[in-house]
Short mmCIF file of C-alpha atoms and ligand atoms in Angstrom, two decimals:
data_model
loop_
_atom_site.label_atom_id
_atom_site.label_comp_id
_atom_site.label_asym_id
_atom_site.label_seq_id
_atom_site.Cartn_x
_atom_site.Cartn_y
_atom_site.Cartn_z
CA MET A 1 52.97 116.85 184.48
CA SER A 2 54.49 120.29 183.99
CA HIS A 3 52.37 123.01 182.52
CA ALA A 4 55.31 125.41 182.07
CA PRO A 5 55.28 127.07 178.61
CA ALA A 6 57.66 125.39 176.11
CA SER A 7 60.86 127.45 175.98
CA GLU A 8 62.17 128.81 172.68
CA PRO A 9 64.53 126.30 170.98
CA LEU A 10 68.11 127.22 171.95
CA GLN A 11 70.04 128.77 169.04
CA GLU A 12 73.52 127.20 168.89
CA HIS A 13 76.06 127.90 166.18
CA SER A 14 79.22 126.47 164.62
CA LEU A 15 81.72 127.41 161.94
CA ASP A 16 80.62 124.65 159.61
CA PRO A 17 78.98 125.70 156.31
CA ASP A 18 75.20 125.67 156.11
CA ASP A 19 75.37 124.22 152.61
CA TRP A 20 77.91 121.42 152.23
CA ASP A 21 77.35 121.11 148.48
CA ALA A 22 78.21 124.77 148.01
CA PHE A 23 81.30 124.28 150.20
CA ARG A 24 82.35 121.24 148.14
CA ALA A 25 82.08 123.27 144.91
CA GLN A 26 84.07 126.08 146.49
CA ALA A 27 86.78 123.65 147.65
CA HIS A 28 86.98 122.11 144.18
CA ARG A 29 87.50 125.56 142.68
CA MET A 30 90.48 126.10 145.00
CA VAL A 31 91.93 122.70 144.14
CA ASP A 32 91.60 123.56 140.45
CA ALA A 33 93.30 126.91 140.95
CA ALA A 34 96.13 125.28 142.94
CA VAL A 35 96.65 122.51 140.38
CA ASP A 36 96.63 125.10 137.55
CA LYS A 37 99.35 127.00 139.38
CA MET A 38 101.40 123.83 139.80
CA ALA A 39 100.93 122.81 136.16
CA ARG A 40 102.22 126.22 135.04
CA ASN A 41 105.20 126.30 137.38
CA ARG A 42 107.63 126.34 134.48
CA GLU A 43 105.97 129.26 132.71
CA GLY A 44 106.24 133.00 133.03
CA ARG A 45 108.19 135.13 135.43
CA VAL A 46 110.12 133.68 138.36
CA TRP A 47 109.19 136.32 140.93
CA ASN A 48 106.16 138.59 140.74
CA PRO A 49 106.48 141.56 143.09
CA PHE A 50 103.35 141.91 145.20
CA PRO A 51 101.21 144.75 143.68
CA ALA A 52 100.54 147.83 145.81
CA GLU A 53 96.75 147.38 145.64
CA MET A 54 97.07 143.84 146.97
CA LYS A 55 99.32 145.02 149.80
CA ALA A 56 96.59 147.51 150.64
CA GLY A 57 94.04 144.68 150.60
CA PHE A 58 95.98 143.09 153.43
CA GLN A 59 95.85 146.20 155.54
CA ALA A 60 92.10 146.02 156.12
CA PRO A 61 90.95 146.43 159.72
CA LEU A 62 90.22 143.35 161.84
CA PRO A 63 86.83 142.07 160.60
CA THR A 64 84.16 141.99 163.28
CA ALA A 65 81.66 140.59 160.82
CA GLY A 66 83.38 138.13 158.47
CA ILE A 67 83.61 138.82 154.74
CA GLY A 68 82.27 135.33 153.98
CA ALA A 69 83.74 132.26 152.34
CA GLU A 70 83.51 133.47 148.74
CA ALA A 71 85.25 136.79 149.38
CA ALA A 72 87.93 135.18 151.57
CA GLN A 73 88.60 132.56 148.90
CA ALA A 74 88.84 135.20 146.18
CA GLN A 75 91.60 136.92 148.16
CA MET A 76 93.42 133.63 148.72
CA GLU A 77 93.23 132.67 145.03
CA ALA A 78 94.57 136.07 144.05
CA LEU A 79 97.65 135.34 146.18
CA LEU A 80 98.69 132.27 144.21
CA PRO A 81 101.03 133.97 141.68
CA TYR A 82 102.88 135.91 144.38
CA GLY A 83 105.17 133.36 145.99
CA VAL A 84 108.91 133.87 146.34
CA GLY A 85 109.25 132.01 143.03
CA ASN A 86 110.73 128.77 144.34
CA THR A 87 108.31 126.62 142.35
CA HIS A 88 109.84 127.99 139.11
CA PRO A 89 112.78 126.18 137.46
CA ARG A 90 114.93 129.34 137.47
CA PHE A 91 114.65 130.02 141.19
CA PHE A 92 118.24 129.69 142.44
CA GLY A 93 118.27 131.88 145.55
CA TRP A 94 119.33 130.97 149.09
CA VAL A 95 118.38 127.30 149.66
CA HIS A 96 114.73 126.76 148.81
CA GLY A 97 113.18 123.48 147.81
CA SER A 98 110.68 123.60 144.95
CA GLY A 99 107.74 121.61 146.33
CA THR A 100 105.65 118.94 144.59
CA PRO A 101 102.05 118.62 143.41
CA GLY A 102 101.72 115.47 145.52
CA ASN A 103 102.29 117.52 148.65
CA LEU A 104 99.18 119.54 147.84
CA ILE A 105 97.15 116.41 148.42
CA ALA A 106 99.00 115.54 151.63
CA GLU A 107 98.32 119.05 152.93
CA ILE A 108 94.59 118.64 152.24
CA ALA A 109 94.52 115.32 154.08
CA ALA A 110 96.49 116.79 157.02
CA ALA A 111 94.11 119.75 157.21
CA ALA A 112 91.11 117.41 157.21
CA ILE A 113 92.54 115.35 160.09
CA ASN A 114 93.68 118.50 161.94
CA ALA A 115 95.82 116.45 164.31
CA ASN A 116 97.88 117.74 167.23
CA LEU A 117 101.09 115.74 167.44
CA GLY A 118 102.28 116.82 170.87
CA GLY A 119 101.31 113.32 171.99
CA ARG A 120 98.47 110.86 172.60
CA ASP A 121 97.51 107.72 170.73
CA HIS A 122 96.17 108.40 167.22
CA GLY A 123 96.98 107.63 163.61
CA ALA A 124 99.09 110.68 162.87
CA MET A 125 101.54 109.69 165.61
CA TYR A 126 102.28 106.43 163.83
CA VAL A 127 103.02 108.33 160.62
CA GLU A 128 105.56 110.49 162.47
CA LYS A 129 107.08 107.40 164.10
CA GLN A 130 107.51 105.90 160.65
CA VAL A 131 109.29 109.06 159.46
CA VAL A 132 111.59 108.90 162.52
CA ASN A 133 112.36 105.24 161.76
CA TRP A 134 113.07 106.02 158.11
CA CYS A 135 115.50 108.80 159.11
CA ARG A 136 117.28 106.48 161.50
CA GLU A 137 117.63 103.92 158.72
CA LEU A 138 118.66 106.45 156.09
CA PHE A 139 121.47 107.95 158.16
CA GLU A 140 122.52 104.61 159.74
CA PHE A 141 121.80 105.73 163.28
CA PRO A 142 121.31 103.00 165.92
CA ASP A 143 117.86 101.56 166.66
CA THR A 144 117.95 103.42 169.95
CA ALA A 145 118.24 106.84 168.24
CA SER A 146 115.36 109.31 168.47
CA GLY A 147 114.20 112.23 166.40
CA ILE A 148 111.56 114.87 166.00
CA ILE A 149 110.05 116.82 163.14
CA VAL A 150 110.39 120.60 163.54
CA SER A 151 109.95 123.72 161.42
CA GLY A 152 113.51 123.77 160.09
CA THR A 153 117.20 123.39 160.75
CA SER A 154 117.37 126.54 162.92
CA THR A 155 115.04 124.95 165.48
CA ALA A 156 116.60 121.52 165.05
CA THR A 157 119.99 123.04 165.90
CA ILE A 158 118.67 124.62 169.11
CA ILE A 159 117.26 121.26 170.20
CA ALA A 160 120.49 119.40 169.39
CA LEU A 161 122.76 121.93 171.11
CA LYS A 162 120.51 122.11 174.18
CA ALA A 163 121.02 118.35 174.53
CA ALA A 164 124.79 118.82 174.11
CA ARG A 165 124.78 121.59 176.72
CA ASP A 166 122.54 119.86 179.26
CA ARG A 167 124.44 116.58 179.03
CA CYS A 168 127.60 118.49 180.11
CA PHE A 169 125.79 119.58 183.27
CA ASP A 170 124.34 116.13 183.87
CA PHE A 171 120.99 117.87 183.18
CA THR A 172 121.13 119.98 186.38
CA SER A 173 121.19 123.03 184.08
CA ARG A 174 117.51 122.41 183.32
CA LYS A 175 116.59 123.57 186.79
CA ARG A 176 119.55 125.54 188.03
CA GLY A 177 120.73 127.18 184.85
CA MET A 178 124.45 127.30 184.10
CA GLN A 179 125.65 129.78 186.72
CA GLN A 180 125.92 127.42 189.65
CA SER A 181 128.21 124.97 187.89
CA GLU A 182 131.95 124.48 188.20
CA LEU A 183 132.26 123.88 184.48
CA GLY A 184 132.85 127.55 183.75
CA GLN A 185 132.48 128.91 180.23
CA LEU A 186 131.39 126.33 177.65
CA VAL A 187 132.83 126.77 174.14
CA GLY A 188 132.03 125.12 170.82
CA TYR A 189 133.70 124.99 167.41
CA THR A 190 132.55 125.30 163.83
CA SER A 191 133.85 126.55 160.52
CA ALA A 192 133.77 130.17 159.42
CA GLN A 193 131.40 129.01 156.64
CA THR A 194 128.72 127.62 158.98
CA HIS A 195 125.19 129.01 158.79
CA SER A 196 124.35 131.74 161.30
CA CYS A 197 121.67 129.55 162.93
CA VAL A 198 124.42 127.85 164.94
CA ALA A 199 125.64 131.10 166.52
CA ARG A 200 121.99 132.01 167.06
CA ALA A 201 121.44 128.74 168.92
CA PHE A 202 124.42 129.58 171.16
CA ASP A 203 122.81 132.96 171.83
CA ILE A 204 119.37 131.49 172.55
CA LEU A 205 120.81 128.79 174.82
CA GLY A 206 122.55 131.39 176.99
CA LEU A 207 126.03 130.29 175.92
CA GLY A 208 126.62 133.53 174.04
CA SER A 209 127.50 133.60 170.36
CA ASP A 210 131.13 134.51 171.20
CA ALA A 211 131.43 131.04 172.72
CA LEU A 212 131.19 129.63 169.19
CA ARG A 213 134.70 129.62 167.74
CA LYS A 214 134.70 130.18 163.97
CA ILE A 215 137.59 128.09 162.70
CA PRO A 216 139.18 129.14 159.38
CA VAL A 217 138.62 127.07 156.24
CA ASN A 218 140.93 125.63 153.58
CA ALA A 219 140.86 126.42 149.85
CA ARG A 220 137.82 124.14 149.44
CA PHE A 221 136.00 126.12 152.18
CA GLU A 222 136.11 123.12 154.57
CA ILE A 223 137.01 123.51 158.23
CA ASP A 224 140.79 123.46 158.87
CA THR A 225 141.08 120.53 161.28
CA VAL A 226 144.60 121.48 162.41
CA ALA A 227 143.40 124.96 163.38
CA LEU A 228 140.42 123.31 165.11
CA GLN A 229 142.64 121.13 167.30
CA ALA A 230 144.83 124.12 168.14
CA ALA A 231 141.77 126.15 169.17
CA ILE A 232 140.50 123.36 171.44
CA ALA A 233 143.93 123.06 173.11
CA ALA A 234 144.18 126.84 173.58
CA ASP A 235 140.72 127.02 175.17
CA ARG A 236 141.47 124.14 177.52
CA ALA A 237 144.75 125.81 178.52
CA ALA A 238 142.80 129.00 179.26
CA GLY A 239 140.47 127.11 181.63
CA LEU A 240 137.44 127.04 179.34
CA THR A 241 135.29 123.95 178.74
CA PRO A 242 135.01 122.79 175.12
CA PHE A 243 131.76 120.86 174.69
CA ALA A 244 130.79 120.56 171.02
CA ILE A 245 132.04 120.49 167.45
CA ILE A 246 129.57 121.47 164.74
CA GLY A 247 130.43 120.16 161.28
CA THR A 248 128.68 121.12 158.07
CA ALA A 249 127.44 118.82 155.34
CA GLY A 250 126.82 121.47 152.69
CA ALA A 251 127.82 124.95 153.83
CA VAL A 252 125.40 127.68 152.89
CA ASN A 253 127.72 129.97 150.89
CA VAL A 254 129.41 127.55 148.51
CA GLY A 255 128.12 124.09 149.48
CA ALA A 256 131.39 122.84 151.01
CA ILE A 257 131.33 119.56 152.96
CA ASP A 258 133.57 119.43 156.02
CA ASP A 259 135.74 116.34 156.52
CA LEU A 260 133.10 114.71 158.72
CA GLU A 261 135.16 111.59 159.48
CA ALA A 262 138.05 113.75 160.71
CA LEU A 263 135.67 115.81 162.85
CA ALA A 264 134.14 112.62 164.30
CA ASP A 265 137.67 111.43 165.22
CA ILE A 266 138.52 114.74 166.89
CA ALA A 267 135.21 114.83 168.77
CA ALA A 268 135.78 111.27 170.00
CA ALA A 269 139.38 111.96 171.08
CA GLU A 270 138.38 115.20 172.85
CA LYS A 271 135.14 113.74 174.27
CA LEU A 272 133.01 116.45 172.65
CA TRP A 273 129.47 116.33 171.28
CA PHE A 274 129.54 116.05 167.48
CA HIS A 275 126.68 117.85 165.76
CA ILE A 276 126.24 118.13 161.98
CA ASP A 277 124.33 120.85 160.16
CA GLY A 278 123.06 118.96 157.14
CA ALA A 279 120.26 121.42 156.34
CA PHE A 280 120.29 120.60 152.63
CA GLY A 281 123.42 118.49 152.18
CA ALA A 282 122.48 115.59 154.47
CA PHE A 283 120.14 114.22 151.80
CA GLY A 284 123.23 113.89 149.60
CA ILE A 285 123.33 110.48 151.31
CA LEU A 286 120.73 109.45 148.69
CA SER A 287 123.07 110.35 145.81
CA GLU A 288 125.80 108.01 144.57
CA ARG A 289 127.84 111.09 143.75
CA LEU A 290 127.79 112.59 147.26
CA ARG A 291 127.44 109.57 149.55
CA PRO A 292 131.18 108.78 149.81
CA ARG A 293 131.76 112.25 151.33
CA LEU A 294 128.98 111.87 153.89
CA THR A 295 129.96 108.63 155.63
CA GLY A 296 130.84 110.60 158.78
CA ILE A 297 127.17 111.47 159.33
CA LYS A 298 126.50 108.12 160.96
CA ARG A 299 129.06 108.98 163.68
CA ALA A 300 127.35 112.21 164.78
CA ASP A 301 125.65 112.66 168.15
CA SER A 302 123.03 114.80 166.42
CA LEU A 303 122.10 115.78 162.89
CA ALA A 304 119.87 118.68 161.79
CA PHE A 305 118.36 118.79 158.32
CA ASP A 306 115.38 119.95 156.26
CA PHE A 307 112.93 117.99 154.16
CA HIS A 308 111.78 121.29 152.62
CA LYS A 309 115.11 121.85 150.90
CA TRP A 310 116.52 118.99 148.81
CA LEU A 311 113.59 116.64 149.35
CA HIS A 312 111.15 119.29 148.06
CA VAL A 313 108.60 118.75 150.83
CA ASN A 314 106.36 121.81 151.04
CA TYR A 315 107.32 124.38 153.66
CA ASP A 316 108.02 123.79 156.44
CA ALA A 317 109.60 120.51 157.48
CA GLY A 318 112.88 120.10 159.36
CA PHE A 319 114.24 117.32 161.57
CA VAL A 320 116.67 116.62 164.36
CA LEU A 321 118.07 113.12 164.75
CA MET A 322 119.72 112.21 168.06
CA ARG A 323 122.03 109.27 168.68
CA SER A 324 120.88 108.88 172.30
CA GLU A 325 117.14 108.78 172.89
CA GLU A 326 117.86 108.98 176.61
CA VAL A 327 119.86 112.19 176.37
CA HIS A 328 117.23 113.61 174.05
CA ARG A 329 114.39 112.79 176.47
CA TYR A 330 116.31 113.93 179.58
CA THR A 331 116.83 117.28 177.82
CA PHE A 332 113.14 118.02 177.29
CA SER A 333 110.85 115.65 179.17
CA GLU A 334 108.35 117.33 181.45
CA ARG A 335 105.05 115.57 182.16
CA PRO A 336 102.83 117.55 184.52
CA GLU A 337 99.64 115.92 185.87
CA TYR A 338 97.47 117.18 183.02
CA LEU A 339 99.77 115.49 180.48
CA LYS A 340 100.01 112.16 182.32
CA GLY A 341 100.42 109.11 180.11
CA ALA A 342 98.43 105.90 180.33
CA GLU A 343 98.71 102.29 179.18
CA ARG A 344 95.34 102.43 177.44
CA GLY A 345 93.05 105.05 175.95
CA LEU A 346 94.04 108.32 174.29
CA ALA A 347 96.86 109.07 176.73
CA ALA A 348 98.77 105.93 175.63
CA GLY A 349 101.45 105.86 172.92
CA ASN A 350 104.30 107.04 175.15
CA PRO A 351 106.84 108.58 175.01
CA TRP A 352 105.21 111.56 173.33
CA PRO A 353 106.93 114.04 170.98
CA VAL A 354 106.54 116.76 173.63
CA GLU A 355 109.32 114.92 175.48
CA TYR A 356 111.78 115.55 172.63
CA GLY A 357 111.38 119.24 171.95
CA PRO A 358 110.00 122.55 173.17
CA GLU A 359 106.59 122.35 171.43
CA LEU A 360 103.43 120.86 172.90
CA SER A 361 101.05 121.76 170.08
CA ARG A 362 102.49 120.38 166.85
CA GLY A 363 100.91 120.10 163.40
CA PHE A 364 100.92 117.08 161.11
CA ARG A 365 104.06 117.91 159.11
CA ALA A 366 104.84 114.20 159.14
CA LEU A 367 102.17 113.45 156.54
CA LYS A 368 103.65 115.52 153.72
CA ILE A 369 107.12 114.10 154.50
CA TRP A 370 105.77 110.56 154.55
CA ALA A 371 103.83 111.20 151.32
CA GLN A 372 106.89 112.52 149.49
CA LEU A 373 109.01 109.51 150.46
CA ALA A 374 106.19 107.04 149.88
CA GLU A 375 105.22 108.41 146.45
CA HIS A 376 108.68 108.91 144.98
CA GLY A 377 111.04 106.63 146.92
CA THR A 378 114.65 107.33 147.81
CA GLU A 379 116.09 106.25 144.44
CA LYS A 380 114.25 108.88 142.43
CA LEU A 381 114.74 111.60 145.05
CA GLY A 382 118.47 110.73 145.16
CA SER A 383 118.82 110.81 141.37
CA LEU A 384 117.32 114.32 141.33
CA ILE A 385 119.95 115.40 143.88
CA THR A 386 122.65 114.00 141.61
CA GLN A 387 121.02 115.83 138.67
CA ASN A 388 121.25 119.16 140.55
CA CYS A 389 124.95 118.55 141.31
CA GLU A 390 125.64 117.78 137.65
CA GLN A 391 123.76 120.94 136.68
CA ALA A 392 125.87 123.05 139.08
CA ALA A 393 129.01 121.54 137.53
CA TYR A 394 127.60 122.31 134.06
CA LEU A 395 126.97 125.94 135.08
CA SER A 396 130.52 126.16 136.33
CA GLU A 397 131.73 124.93 132.90
CA LEU A 398 129.59 127.53 131.10
CA VAL A 399 130.95 130.28 133.33
CA THR A 400 134.55 129.11 132.93
CA ALA A 401 134.15 129.06 129.15
CA HIS A 402 132.72 132.60 129.13
CA ALA A 403 135.20 135.37 128.36
CA HIS A 404 133.60 137.77 130.87
CA MET A 405 132.79 135.55 133.84
CA GLU A 406 134.65 133.62 136.52
CA VAL A 407 133.82 130.91 139.04
CA MET A 408 134.65 132.02 142.59
CA ALA A 409 134.68 128.74 144.54
CA PRO A 410 134.97 125.05 143.72
CA VAL A 411 131.59 123.41 143.11
CA ALA A 412 131.35 120.70 145.77
CA MET A 413 127.63 120.02 145.49
CA ASN A 414 124.80 122.06 144.01
CA ILE A 415 126.02 125.64 144.49
CA CYS A 416 127.97 127.65 141.94
CA CYS A 417 129.24 131.09 142.96
CA PHE A 418 130.50 133.23 140.09
CA ARG A 419 130.66 136.79 138.87
CA HIS A 420 130.73 138.89 135.77
CA THR A 421 134.08 140.55 135.31
CA ALA A 422 134.73 144.09 134.09
CA PRO A 423 138.40 144.76 133.36
CA GLY A 424 139.36 148.34 134.18
CA LEU A 425 136.73 148.75 136.90
CA GLU A 426 137.65 149.14 140.56
CA PRO A 427 136.93 146.00 142.67
CA ALA A 428 134.12 147.85 144.50
CA ALA A 429 132.51 148.71 141.15
CA VAL A 430 132.69 145.08 140.04
CA ASP A 431 130.99 144.11 143.32
CA ALA A 432 128.26 146.67 142.68
CA LEU A 433 127.86 145.43 139.08
CA ASN A 434 127.23 141.87 140.26
CA ASP A 435 124.74 142.96 142.93
CA GLU A 436 122.92 144.98 140.27
CA ILE A 437 122.83 142.01 137.87
CA VAL A 438 121.14 139.88 140.54
CA ILE A 439 118.57 142.55 141.36
CA ARG A 440 117.73 143.05 137.69
CA LEU A 441 117.43 139.32 137.04
CA GLN A 442 114.91 139.17 139.89
CA LEU A 443 113.00 142.32 138.88
CA GLU A 444 112.81 141.30 135.22
CA GLY A 445 111.46 137.90 136.31
CA VAL A 446 114.17 136.07 134.35
CA ALA A 447 115.79 134.16 137.20
CA ALA A 448 116.25 134.46 140.94
CA PRO A 449 119.78 133.80 142.17
CA SER A 450 120.91 135.41 145.44
CA THR A 451 124.20 137.03 146.41
CA THR A 452 126.98 136.27 148.84
CA ILE A 453 130.58 137.20 149.52
CA VAL A 454 133.36 134.79 148.57
CA ASN A 455 136.94 135.64 149.58
CA GLY A 456 135.86 139.22 150.20
CA ARG A 457 134.21 139.77 146.81
CA ASN A 458 130.52 139.86 145.86
CA ALA A 459 129.29 136.77 144.08
CA ILE A 460 126.23 135.73 142.12
CA ARG A 461 125.18 132.66 144.07
CA VAL A 462 123.27 129.93 142.23
CA ASN A 463 121.91 127.20 144.46
CA ILE A 464 120.11 124.39 142.66
CA THR A 465 117.76 122.51 144.97
CA ASN A 466 115.17 122.44 142.24
CA HIS A 467 113.79 119.34 140.50
CA ARG A 468 112.37 121.49 137.68
CA THR A 469 115.65 123.11 136.60
CA THR A 470 117.11 122.05 133.24
CA ARG A 471 120.45 122.80 131.62
CA ALA A 472 118.63 125.12 129.21
CA ASP A 473 117.60 127.24 132.24
CA LEU A 474 121.27 127.56 133.21
CA ALA A 475 122.38 128.45 129.68
CA LEU A 476 119.69 131.15 129.64
CA LEU A 477 120.89 132.44 133.00
CA VAL A 478 124.46 132.86 131.73
CA GLN A 479 123.21 134.60 128.59
CA GLU A 480 121.02 136.97 130.63
CA VAL A 481 123.76 137.75 133.17
CA HIS A 482 125.95 138.89 130.29
CA ARG A 483 123.15 140.89 128.65
CA ILE A 484 122.36 142.75 131.86
CA ALA A 485 126.06 143.35 132.58
CA GLN A 486 126.46 144.93 129.15
CA ASP A 487 123.36 147.09 129.74
CA VAL A 488 124.62 148.25 133.14
CA LEU A 489 128.12 148.98 131.85
CA ALA A 490 126.74 150.82 128.79
CA GLY A 491 124.49 152.88 131.09
CA GLN A 492 127.46 153.80 133.26
CA ALA A 493 129.54 154.75 130.21
CA SER A 494 126.80 157.03 128.84
CA THR A 495 126.35 158.72 132.24
CA ALA A 496 130.10 159.30 132.49
CA SER A 497 130.40 160.79 128.98
C1 PLP B 1 123.49 125.08 155.75
C2 PLP B 1 122.25 125.64 156.38
N1 PLP B 1 122.06 125.51 157.70
C3 PLP B 1 120.96 126.00 158.31
C4 PLP B 1 119.97 126.63 157.60
C5 PLP B 1 118.75 127.14 158.32
O1 PLP B 1 117.68 126.27 157.99
P1 PLP B 1 116.15 126.73 158.21
O2 PLP B 1 115.95 127.90 157.31
O3 PLP B 1 115.36 125.53 157.79
O4 PLP B 1 115.98 127.06 159.64
C6 PLP B 1 120.13 126.80 156.22
C7 PLP B 1 119.12 127.52 155.42
O5 PLP B 1 119.25 127.73 154.25
C8 PLP B 1 121.30 126.29 155.59
O6 PLP B 1 121.49 126.40 154.27
#
């Protein structure tokens, strides 16, 4: 028997609260604050600029001793009114989805599970597999197609175009790079209206953004397929190696939809990879109004799109769908000894998502996507897409009927680009007027459209991927655009006199 003195009990710590009841009350307060924010989404200003004192609050030095749960929560709650404004019905800028209250609950459940979806055999993986299966079904891809959830279309595009690139090299490029190949310079083709993430993917993949040919568009802002074929022939004649065509289902500036069937035909005839950027427009497949123009999607080799845009899943949630699971896996699979799979136990459930993309650690984005589809179903989500398209057409009618405004591009989907006119002003002054109108709409909290350039002229760009928008919001927008234009023009006149 030992007579050694009893040692002091070892003090061990964790990050869990000491008082779970107090934590529960604190969590309920945050849920209440979040639900209150959601319930008041239609009220008040669209965008609240972040106050200077709050900016200063986020410049505090790195805390060595924590400020505690209460103080941290107070700072988080204070943040709630200061989003970009995309939960408000008059947020029309860029392409932002508007989120749903239901996703709040999914995010709480995902945080509680705290799963890592790089791989392994656990419940969250089966949720993601279900989302992949649903996407396959929705876009009529074969049963052998694969897919992966990512942050957004920019990342999805990199994954898709890496597969297109590596397939050209029979995957030797994964080890040897592209220099030691006889293929020479690879070139790809897209419309001049395509989002910049495609050129960025060319840059990131070492192809160089100049290797992306920007083909001119027709009067509807769709890729000119005759010019496309001529460009491919010219590049082949010059000894270059065409490898991919990138079509767009909903171009970012005006919402144009390329002739996807024609692009699929050209890609097949030329033996090129056919990728589609469907960031927001791909979900038009759920809308009776848009579906006939999107039949070409099912012929793509890869499709990139976002759930956080027209499906209103909370940020962030993108996806890449690949026709060939094999090509997809050959492009990314890497299973070192410490990531070895197994038939049984936690290392089962192969192949793992890490074999389909660059990320090993991956959060549980799948749950909020699954929850949105499960709660609302494709019929309702599709009817809201149709509603947004009808609203964009309605806005275009309001603008056309207005004596001092004009529509600048046909409304193909959910985007209406227009401007306030000012007879007698130089074109550059009219451009400046429209930029000023947009800034004032945002600063006054009335609405938040963004700007773009259409046929060389500045436009007020209204994108409606917003299930809260009503026609009354659009009528108010038109009224306010005119009011601000009159104010600006009156101000200029008084300064000049
Ligand atoms: C047509 C189009 N493609 C690509 C993107 C980039 O998507 P993400 O911001 O999800 O990376 C956008 C974003 O608005 C877009 O509208």
